[in-house]
PDB file of C-alpha atoms in Angstrom:
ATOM      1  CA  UNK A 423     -27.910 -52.836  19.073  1.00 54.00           C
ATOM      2  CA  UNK A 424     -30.516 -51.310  17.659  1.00 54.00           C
ATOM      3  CA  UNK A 425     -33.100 -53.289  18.112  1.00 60.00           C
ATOM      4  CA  UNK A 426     -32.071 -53.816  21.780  1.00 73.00           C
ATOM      5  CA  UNK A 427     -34.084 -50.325  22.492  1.00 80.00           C
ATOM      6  CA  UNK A 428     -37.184 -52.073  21.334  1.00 86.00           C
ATOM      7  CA  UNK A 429     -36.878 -55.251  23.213  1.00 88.00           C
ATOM      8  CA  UNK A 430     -36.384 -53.507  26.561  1.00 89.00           C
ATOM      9  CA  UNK A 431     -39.677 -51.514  25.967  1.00 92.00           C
ATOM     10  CA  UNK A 432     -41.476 -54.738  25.423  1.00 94.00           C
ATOM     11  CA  UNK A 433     -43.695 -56.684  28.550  1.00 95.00           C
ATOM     12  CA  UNK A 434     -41.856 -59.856  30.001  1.00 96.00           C
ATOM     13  CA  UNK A 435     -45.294 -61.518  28.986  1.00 96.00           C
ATOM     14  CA  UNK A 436     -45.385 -59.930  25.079  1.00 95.00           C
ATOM     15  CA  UNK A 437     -41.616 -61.633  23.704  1.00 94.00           C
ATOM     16  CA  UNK A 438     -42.388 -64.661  25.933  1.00 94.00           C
ATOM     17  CA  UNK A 439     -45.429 -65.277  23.987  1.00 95.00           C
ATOM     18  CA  UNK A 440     -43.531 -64.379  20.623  1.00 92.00           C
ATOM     19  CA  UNK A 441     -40.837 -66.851  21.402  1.00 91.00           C
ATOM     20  CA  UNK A 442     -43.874 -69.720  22.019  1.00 92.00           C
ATOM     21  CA  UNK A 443     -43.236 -70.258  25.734  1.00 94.00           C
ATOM     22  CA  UNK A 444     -45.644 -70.713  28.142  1.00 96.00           C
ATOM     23  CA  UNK A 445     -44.475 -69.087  31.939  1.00 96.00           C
ATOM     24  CA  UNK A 446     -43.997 -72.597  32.973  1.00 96.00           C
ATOM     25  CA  UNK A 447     -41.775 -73.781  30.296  1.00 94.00           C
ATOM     26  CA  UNK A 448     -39.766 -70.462  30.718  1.00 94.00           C
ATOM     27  CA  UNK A 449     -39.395 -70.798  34.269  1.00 95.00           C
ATOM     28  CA  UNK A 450     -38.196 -74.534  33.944  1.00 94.00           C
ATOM     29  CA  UNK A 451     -35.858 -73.640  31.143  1.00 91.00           C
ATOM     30  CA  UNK A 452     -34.261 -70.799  33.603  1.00 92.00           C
ATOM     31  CA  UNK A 453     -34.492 -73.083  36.799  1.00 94.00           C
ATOM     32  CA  UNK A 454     -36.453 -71.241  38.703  1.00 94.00           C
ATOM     33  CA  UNK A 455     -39.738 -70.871  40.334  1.00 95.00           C
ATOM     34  CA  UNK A 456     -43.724 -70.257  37.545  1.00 96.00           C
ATOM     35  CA  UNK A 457     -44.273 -67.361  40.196  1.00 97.00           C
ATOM     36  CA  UNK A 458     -40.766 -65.433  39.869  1.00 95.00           C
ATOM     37  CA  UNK A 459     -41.530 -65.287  36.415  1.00 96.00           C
ATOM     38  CA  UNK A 460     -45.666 -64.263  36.342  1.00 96.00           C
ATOM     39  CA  UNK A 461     -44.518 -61.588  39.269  1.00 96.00           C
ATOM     40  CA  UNK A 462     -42.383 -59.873  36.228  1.00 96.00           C
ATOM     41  CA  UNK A 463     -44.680 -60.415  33.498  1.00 96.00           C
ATOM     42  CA  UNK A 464     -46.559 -57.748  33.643  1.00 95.00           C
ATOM     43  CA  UNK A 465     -42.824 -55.370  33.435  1.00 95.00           C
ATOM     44  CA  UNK A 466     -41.336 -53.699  30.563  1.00 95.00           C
ATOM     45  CA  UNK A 467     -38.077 -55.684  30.407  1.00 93.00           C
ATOM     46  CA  UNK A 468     -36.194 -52.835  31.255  1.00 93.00           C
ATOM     47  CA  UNK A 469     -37.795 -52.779  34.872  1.00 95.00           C
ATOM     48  CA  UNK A 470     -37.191 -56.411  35.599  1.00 95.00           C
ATOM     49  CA  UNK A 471     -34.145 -56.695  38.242  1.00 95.00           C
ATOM     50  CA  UNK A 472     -30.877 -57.413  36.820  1.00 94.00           C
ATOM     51  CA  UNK A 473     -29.861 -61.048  38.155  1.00 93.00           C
ATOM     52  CA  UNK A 474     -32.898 -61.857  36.668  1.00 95.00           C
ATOM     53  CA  UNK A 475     -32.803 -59.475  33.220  1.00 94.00           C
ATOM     54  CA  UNK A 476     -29.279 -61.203  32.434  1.00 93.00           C
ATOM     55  CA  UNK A 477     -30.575 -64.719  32.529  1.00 93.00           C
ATOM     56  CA  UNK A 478     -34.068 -64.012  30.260  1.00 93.00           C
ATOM     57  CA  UNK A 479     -32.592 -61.542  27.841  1.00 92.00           C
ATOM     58  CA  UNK A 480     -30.754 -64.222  25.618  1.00 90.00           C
ATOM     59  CA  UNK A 481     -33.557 -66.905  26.060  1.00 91.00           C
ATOM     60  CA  UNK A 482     -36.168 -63.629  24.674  1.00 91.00           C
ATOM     61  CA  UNK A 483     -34.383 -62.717  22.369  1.00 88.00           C
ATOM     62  CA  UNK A 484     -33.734 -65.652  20.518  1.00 83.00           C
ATOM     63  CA  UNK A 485     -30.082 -66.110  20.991  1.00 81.00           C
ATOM     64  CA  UNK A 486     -30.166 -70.031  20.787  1.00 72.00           C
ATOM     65  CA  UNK A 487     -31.675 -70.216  17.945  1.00 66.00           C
ATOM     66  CA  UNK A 488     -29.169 -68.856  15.734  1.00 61.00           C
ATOM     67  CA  UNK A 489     -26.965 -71.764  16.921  1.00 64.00           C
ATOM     68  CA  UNK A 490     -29.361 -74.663  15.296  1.00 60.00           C
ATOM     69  CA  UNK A 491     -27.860 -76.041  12.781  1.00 66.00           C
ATOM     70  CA  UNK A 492     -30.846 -76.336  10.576  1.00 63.00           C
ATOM     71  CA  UNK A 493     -32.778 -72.937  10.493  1.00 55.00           C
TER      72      UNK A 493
END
């Protein structure tokens, strides 16, 4: 839980460009809308609203990546 302090302080746009997505291929991958997601990219994650923190947290952190079999 450490490193959860660090994430939240982080821009929307800053760990979506570490993870390699593009706000269009984040947006698809959450099913919603390119402009929900460049509204908030500008935010420190911590600012975002929380329906919408919940469902990009794991997908910015990494989360489904520790379940590939091969990394």
């Amino acid at each position: 839980m450490f490193f959860q302090s660090r994430i939240m302080k982080k821009t929307v746009k800053e760990l979506r460009k570490n993870q390699g997505y593009t706000a269009k291929e984040l947006a698809e991958k959450l099913k919603l809308n390119t402009s929900t997601i460049l509204k908030v990219d500008d935010f420190p994650l911590k600012d975002v609203p929380e329906p919408l923190k919940s469902k990009l947290l794991p997908i910015l952190r990494g989360d489904y990546t520790d379940k590939i079999p091969w990394l």
